[in-house]
XYZ file of C-alpha atoms in Angstrom:
489
model
C 138.752 82.159 71.046
C 138.251 85.304 73.273
C 134.762 85.891 75.190
C 133.287 88.352 73.248
C 133.992 86.352 70.194
C 132.151 83.364 71.836
C 129.242 85.517 71.995
C 129.141 86.271 68.582
C 130.142 82.249 67.550
C 128.174 80.373 70.436
C 124.837 81.579 71.241
C 123.373 79.564 74.369
C 125.238 76.801 72.918
C 124.081 76.804 69.341
C 127.025 77.110 67.159
C 127.053 79.649 64.323
C 128.337 79.127 61.135
C 131.914 80.445 59.868
C 129.593 82.895 57.449
C 127.770 83.947 60.031
C 130.436 84.968 62.352
C 132.606 86.634 59.281
C 129.489 88.549 58.388
C 129.157 89.849 62.641
C 133.030 90.784 62.577
C 132.647 92.372 59.101
C 129.520 94.740 60.483
C 131.580 95.580 63.701
C 134.747 96.618 61.277
C 132.283 98.842 59.303
C 130.845 100.817 61.874
C 134.608 101.049 63.601
C 135.482 101.993 60.226
C 132.526 104.689 59.934
C 133.059 105.748 63.384
C 136.475 105.484 65.012
C 136.335 102.866 67.847
C 137.174 104.591 71.334
C 138.274 101.522 73.558
C 141.463 103.546 74.823
C 139.004 106.937 75.678
C 138.418 106.906 79.088
C 134.979 108.493 79.818
C 134.609 110.575 82.634
C 130.934 109.185 84.340
C 129.459 112.167 85.895
C 126.384 112.183 87.974
C 123.437 115.136 87.891
C 119.823 115.163 88.453
C 117.555 114.454 85.974
C 115.685 117.995 85.529
C 112.611 116.534 84.423
C 112.067 113.433 86.170
C 114.427 113.951 89.224
C 112.235 114.506 91.640
C 109.035 112.635 90.738
C 110.910 109.197 89.697
C 113.920 110.153 91.747
C 116.153 109.830 88.468
C 120.198 110.704 88.257
C 121.595 110.949 84.955
C 124.922 109.423 84.158
C 126.639 111.735 81.658
C 130.377 111.279 80.031
C 131.508 114.763 80.400
C 133.939 116.674 82.442
C 132.903 118.214 85.669
C 132.112 117.007 89.447
C 129.226 115.101 89.434
C 126.293 116.120 92.022
C 126.937 112.971 93.942
C 128.660 109.969 94.060
C 127.537 106.404 93.000
C 125.786 105.236 95.655
C 127.167 101.558 95.321
C 124.747 99.775 97.868
C 121.580 101.363 96.453
C 122.112 102.514 93.071
C 121.248 100.971 90.034
C 121.427 101.836 86.393
C 118.650 101.734 83.940
C 120.362 101.316 80.778
C 118.161 102.604 77.444
C 118.499 103.692 74.117
C 115.849 106.620 72.801
C 114.706 104.377 70.122
C 110.842 105.410 69.646
C 109.530 106.288 72.787
C 109.276 102.848 74.283
C 112.363 101.596 75.810
C 112.360 104.901 77.358
C 109.068 104.252 78.498
C 109.808 101.100 80.137
C 112.949 103.060 81.411
C 110.598 105.099 83.557
C 108.427 102.124 85.160
C 111.814 100.611 86.128
C 113.092 103.704 87.707
C 109.673 104.580 89.349
C 109.462 101.357 90.699
C 113.326 101.653 91.650
C 112.575 104.407 93.576
C 109.199 103.149 95.398
C 111.655 100.001 96.408
C 114.056 102.617 98.135
C 116.885 102.613 95.628
C 118.437 105.144 93.323
C 117.780 105.085 89.489
C 120.715 105.891 87.513
C 119.696 106.738 84.108
C 121.936 105.752 81.313
C 121.003 106.386 77.787
C 123.828 104.770 75.402
C 122.254 107.136 72.408
C 122.865 110.440 74.040
C 126.593 110.858 73.814
C 127.597 112.308 70.488
C 131.159 111.996 70.625
C 131.135 108.737 71.098
C 131.765 105.218 68.648
C 128.754 103.712 70.617
C 126.107 106.674 70.154
C 127.241 106.834 66.296
C 126.166 103.105 65.856
C 123.296 103.866 67.801
C 121.811 106.364 65.709
C 122.685 104.991 62.600
C 120.868 102.050 63.022
C 118.036 104.240 65.022
C 117.832 106.685 61.811
C 117.379 103.444 59.764
C 114.538 101.929 61.770
C 112.666 105.441 62.109
C 112.850 105.431 58.283
C 111.255 101.997 57.845
C 108.637 102.860 60.356
C 107.624 105.820 58.273
C 107.707 103.999 55.003
C 105.443 101.131 56.502
C 102.629 103.461 55.440
C 103.446 101.976 52.008
C 101.272 98.568 51.992
C 103.548 97.045 49.651
C 106.610 98.083 51.236
C 104.775 97.087 54.523
C 103.719 93.340 53.204
C 107.309 92.696 51.087
C 109.853 94.287 53.544
C 109.150 95.800 56.834
C 106.883 92.984 58.604
C 109.392 90.015 57.239
C 111.857 92.238 58.607
C 110.401 92.587 62.414
C 108.746 89.205 62.553
C 111.519 87.316 61.140
C 114.583 88.681 60.309
C 114.844 89.960 63.760
C 114.306 86.583 65.123
C 116.955 84.854 63.587
C 119.993 83.895 66.126
C 122.210 84.777 63.256
C 120.855 88.749 63.754
C 122.050 88.060 67.637
C 125.433 87.687 66.214
C 125.816 90.769 64.517
C 124.294 92.632 67.146
C 126.973 91.299 69.679
C 129.883 92.215 67.471
C 128.087 95.191 67.266
C 127.710 95.934 71.153
C 131.211 95.378 71.519
C 131.493 99.006 70.370
C 129.459 99.936 72.742
C 131.037 98.742 75.904
C 133.646 101.586 76.242
C 130.906 104.011 78.022
C 130.398 101.634 80.972
C 134.137 101.916 81.476
C 134.446 104.191 84.578
C 131.178 102.806 85.921
C 131.264 100.901 88.885
C 131.282 97.335 88.091
C 129.150 96.117 91.231
C 125.980 98.275 90.760
C 123.240 96.213 88.847
C 122.474 97.312 85.512
C 118.690 96.744 83.975
C 118.883 97.408 80.235
C 115.225 97.780 79.055
C 117.123 97.838 75.127
C 118.986 94.560 74.318
C 122.626 97.105 73.461
C 122.714 98.547 76.767
C 122.347 94.984 78.395
C 124.874 93.569 75.654
C 127.527 96.440 76.104
C 127.209 96.019 80.110
C 128.307 92.260 79.853
C 131.079 93.288 77.588
C 132.080 95.655 79.681
C 132.161 93.353 82.525
C 129.469 94.798 84.776
C 128.763 91.774 87.062
C 125.013 92.041 87.610
C 122.716 92.597 84.122
C 119.298 92.143 83.761
C 117.552 92.195 80.326
C 114.472 93.422 80.238
C 112.808 91.850 76.716
C 109.905 94.276 75.686
C 108.115 92.106 73.248
C 106.458 88.745 73.831
C 107.037 87.597 70.055
C 110.074 85.539 70.700
C 113.327 87.215 68.860
C 116.726 86.238 69.059
C 117.457 90.030 68.741
C 116.629 90.409 72.204
C 119.506 87.887 73.482
C 122.273 89.387 75.626
C 123.553 86.094 76.782
C 125.349 87.205 80.180
C 122.707 89.192 81.265
C 119.168 87.597 83.329
C 116.171 87.755 81.024
C 113.262 88.964 82.240
C 109.750 88.603 79.971
C 106.007 90.286 80.768
C 104.043 87.381 79.315
C 103.605 83.455 80.003
C 102.775 82.978 76.391
C 106.667 84.065 75.540
C 108.193 81.840 77.574
C 108.513 78.753 75.759
C 109.188 80.334 72.816
C 112.073 82.553 73.914
C 113.249 79.440 76.221
C 113.738 76.917 73.353
C 114.751 79.689 70.818
C 111.621 78.641 68.976
C 112.497 79.337 65.021
C 115.558 81.371 65.724
C 117.253 78.582 63.298
C 114.406 78.188 60.939
C 113.721 74.687 61.149
C 116.431 73.382 63.166
C 115.490 72.343 66.977
C 117.844 74.704 68.561
C 119.553 74.047 72.587
C 117.793 75.910 75.012
C 118.518 78.811 77.135
C 119.503 77.422 80.899
C 116.363 77.823 83.108
C 118.057 80.838 85.467
C 118.610 82.904 82.166
C 114.925 83.617 81.900
C 112.453 84.825 84.259
C 108.733 85.891 84.226
C 107.766 89.212 85.807
C 104.731 90.451 84.439
C 103.978 93.886 82.907
C 106.690 97.018 83.158
C 104.288 99.319 84.634
C 105.060 102.556 86.971
C 104.232 102.292 90.831
C 102.502 105.699 90.292
C 100.086 104.230 88.052
C 99.834 100.639 89.755
C 99.064 101.705 93.012
C 96.513 104.149 91.618
C 94.399 101.392 89.507
C 91.178 100.836 91.500
C 91.068 104.391 92.012
C 91.502 105.205 88.557
C 89.158 102.598 87.340
C 86.170 103.341 89.628
C 86.719 107.205 88.169
C 86.301 106.005 84.685
C 82.980 103.972 85.764
C 81.966 107.347 87.445
C 82.039 109.090 84.606
C 80.569 106.830 82.394
C 77.308 106.798 84.849
C 77.185 110.273 84.941
C 77.617 110.704 81.117
C 80.488 112.778 81.111
C 82.486 113.477 77.869
C 84.272 110.119 77.338
C 88.515 110.965 77.277
C 90.107 109.314 74.449
C 93.984 109.353 74.817
C 95.328 109.447 71.271
C 99.520 109.279 71.711
C 102.008 109.026 68.739
C 104.711 106.788 68.641
C 108.130 107.838 68.390
C 108.710 107.414 64.540
C 105.645 109.606 64.204
C 104.180 107.301 62.178
C 100.430 107.445 63.231
C 99.108 111.131 62.122
C 96.591 109.615 59.185
C 94.906 107.796 61.699
C 95.171 110.360 64.340
C 93.031 112.445 61.432
C 90.476 109.924 61.097
C 89.450 109.876 64.486
C 89.738 113.622 65.229
C 87.302 114.310 62.157
C 84.667 111.702 62.874
C 85.036 112.715 66.659
C 84.483 116.413 66.393
C 80.778 116.353 66.400
C 80.757 114.144 69.749
C 83.084 116.334 71.167
C 81.307 119.852 70.764
C 77.954 117.931 72.243
C 79.978 116.743 75.158
C 79.901 113.091 74.557
C 83.494 112.847 73.849
C 87.015 114.468 74.407
C 90.091 113.713 73.286
C 93.887 114.146 74.717
C 96.064 114.336 71.912
C 100.238 114.117 73.021
C 102.247 114.510 69.637
C 104.803 113.947 71.355
C 107.953 116.155 70.158
C 106.432 116.038 66.598
C 104.754 119.298 66.511
C 104.639 119.105 62.858
C 102.037 116.530 63.437
C 99.986 118.804 65.540
C 100.159 121.628 63.070
C 99.325 119.286 59.958
C 96.421 118.393 62.100
C 94.963 121.766 63.264
C 95.845 122.693 58.873
C 94.012 119.631 57.571
C 91.263 119.173 59.976
C 88.161 121.871 59.673
C 87.314 123.448 63.117
C 89.242 121.329 65.243
C 91.796 124.791 66.136
C 88.317 126.118 67.755
C 87.593 123.449 70.205
C 91.505 122.906 71.071
C 93.252 123.849 73.591
C 97.325 123.857 73.338
C 99.353 122.664 76.363
C 103.074 123.287 74.511
C 106.405 122.947 76.190
C 105.391 124.242 79.669
C 105.536 120.634 81.241
C 104.221 121.908 84.744
C 101.084 123.722 83.297
C 100.569 119.876 81.523
C 101.132 118.261 84.589
C 98.660 120.224 86.664
C 96.249 119.822 83.899
C 96.533 115.977 83.725
C 96.348 116.054 87.960
C 93.195 118.233 87.890
C 91.652 116.152 84.941
C 91.730 113.214 87.709
C 88.519 114.797 89.622
C 87.699 117.696 87.268
C 85.549 118.277 84.058
C 87.168 117.999 80.647
C 85.843 119.226 77.431
C 87.535 119.700 73.979
C 90.713 118.712 72.365
C 93.430 119.099 74.185
C 96.629 118.797 72.505
C 100.000 118.323 73.880
C 103.553 119.051 72.779
C 107.351 118.970 74.068
C 110.430 119.469 72.512
C 112.063 117.365 75.787
C 111.983 113.579 75.289
C 111.615 112.914 78.539
C 108.834 115.102 78.816
C 107.167 113.799 75.759
C 106.817 110.249 77.101
C 106.370 110.885 80.501
C 103.565 113.475 79.788
C 101.515 110.298 78.585
C 102.013 108.642 81.699
C 100.209 111.352 83.801
C 97.390 111.754 81.273
C 96.668 107.866 80.845
C 95.307 108.026 84.785
C 92.686 110.599 83.708
C 91.829 109.170 80.558
C 88.958 106.380 79.881
C 90.191 104.807 76.513
C 93.955 105.014 75.546
C 94.126 104.991 71.563
C 97.208 103.167 70.578
C 99.259 101.074 68.164
C 100.118 97.662 70.418
C 104.099 98.522 71.510
C 104.993 98.758 75.072
C 101.614 100.542 76.131
C 99.417 97.679 75.226
C 100.596 96.492 78.948
C 99.488 99.049 80.935
C 96.370 98.861 82.781
C 94.178 101.216 81.169
C 91.178 100.270 78.743
C 92.891 100.530 75.288
C 91.604 100.701 71.782
C 94.455 99.416 69.262
C 95.243 101.258 65.875
C 97.226 99.503 63.476
C 100.633 97.843 64.164
C 103.976 99.238 63.016
C 105.712 96.136 62.371
C 104.233 92.541 62.836
C 105.739 91.725 66.068
C 103.940 94.166 67.846
C 100.704 92.570 66.858
C 101.475 90.271 69.755
C 100.910 93.021 71.825
C 97.006 93.280 71.016
C 96.588 89.869 71.244
C 97.754 89.459 74.833
C 95.386 92.499 75.915
C 92.898 91.372 74.894
C 93.390 87.982 75.792
C 93.887 89.053 79.781
C 90.406 91.874 78.700
C 92.118 95.240 79.020
C 92.272 95.848 75.597
C 90.776 95.452 72.155
C 91.771 93.434 68.936
C 93.963 95.440 67.015
C 91.755 97.285 64.168
C 93.745 97.140 60.960
C 91.747 100.076 59.330
C 90.083 102.982 59.897
C 86.345 101.749 59.633
C 87.010 99.170 62.299
C 88.600 101.939 64.708
C 85.864 103.679 63.966
C 83.183 101.048 64.995
C 85.423 100.421 68.075
C 85.140 104.207 68.994
C 81.547 103.717 68.807
C 81.569 100.887 70.940
C 83.447 102.571 73.851
C 80.382 105.211 73.537
C 77.658 103.764 73.192
C 78.316 100.186 74.982
C 79.059 100.662 78.608
C 79.651 97.080 79.039
C 82.763 97.293 77.309
C 84.549 99.974 79.413
C 83.346 98.284 82.348
C 84.419 94.720 81.212
C 88.036 96.172 80.845
C 87.907 97.746 84.271
C 86.856 94.874 85.996
C 89.769 92.700 83.698
C 92.505 95.437 85.186
C 91.460 95.512 88.480
C 91.365 91.467 88.733
C 94.739 91.025 86.568
C 95.996 93.906 89.237
C 94.710 91.628 92.270
C 97.445 88.759 90.785
C 100.131 90.930 90.197
C 100.158 91.129 86.442
C 101.096 94.686 86.404
C 103.929 94.203 88.983
C 106.680 93.375 86.482
C 109.065 96.407 87.242
C 109.227 95.955 90.701
C 110.346 92.215 90.551
C 112.797 93.268 87.831
C 114.343 95.764 89.891
C 114.250 93.126 92.718
C 115.831 90.209 90.449
C 118.590 93.148 89.831
C 119.476 93.133 93.557
C 119.316 89.349 93.823
C 121.920 88.514 91.685
C 124.459 90.186 93.956
C 123.045 87.256 96.468
């Protein structure tokens, strides 16, 4: 029995049934047949500076293409951030890792396994990503959401049998790492880059788990796993509920580490200043700034529309201001402007020109902001990173409780997309930097009113953020990077 087969047959000492193992093998065979396996292809690994976040975060891209690299691999200070484009969340976590790696003096290499269209790896990931995006959009239907989407996200992904199939599929992704030096540490911000790295023989792999609802989906045995929340530790450690009512054998102690939240260096080091600015604006009765950021599946347009319609009179009277980042979904902005009477007249568009949008975000830190400001970028790095820049000058971030639930900015949580996300809102409310999850429009608008009219809500969150910062709650990305290099001894 080979090493790769073992990862589907035995997971942390828990033996899978023959039925589960056969199903996992069948899943791999299906993808290998549809996207012919490429284990014998030797992909050239070329390094080039990332054109968007190369300067700010020190990021170098790893591309599988012919040509000379702009620099050789730095085998002493280099660290690979392995990720996939699936929504915006995994990119955002990767940016946090890269930012903190740079701050600690390392060179972050960006490896997006979903960006090499000629490889079996990307074809397999893209096929699964398309299904997930479709499910996210269909989850707006309450019947589909209740009967299909939430059960799949909450219990389906929780099962060890799901991880068994993932492990087999990840074998098809390993060739991407073939010509990358094996001694360079790898941080996977999605489980597939971590699993693929282990299968490829990368020696030092950290699997940065994004969710605090324990799911076997996130296991990459052979890697060190990190988590952001104490409340998830025991669930992951004992594989709670992952074989239904059976008691599972636990993860080894050294396979799971609590780190705290994965947050960018430039955000963490400015927490005190940014909270002070928020309270100063509140005291001066300046327009309260709400940042609405749509997820990568584009599933929250209707909620955005209701918020904007409600807030238009407040925006016109300079009691509120809006940042609306539609990411790379320009159609969402166009539909909002078309559907909402009067929105266009108070809106300024910051489209495609990332330098201009970045300057706006920087000027807004200490300058005045009125009206609605829309942001759209077709480049995925720009679409994701502009939210990071805008949140520093925002008073309230309006978001579903996904990866943004962990960021040190006051948050208003709208309806989740997948039941596993509810734990992000629960955790944020417990540590005091966000609201409960508001699952319908009336409760969302009630919370908007509370932020605007109740000084205590914003001030309490800002104070909680400062206290959390003082105990290192937002230092998780630094600790993940240190953990990765610590594996080398």
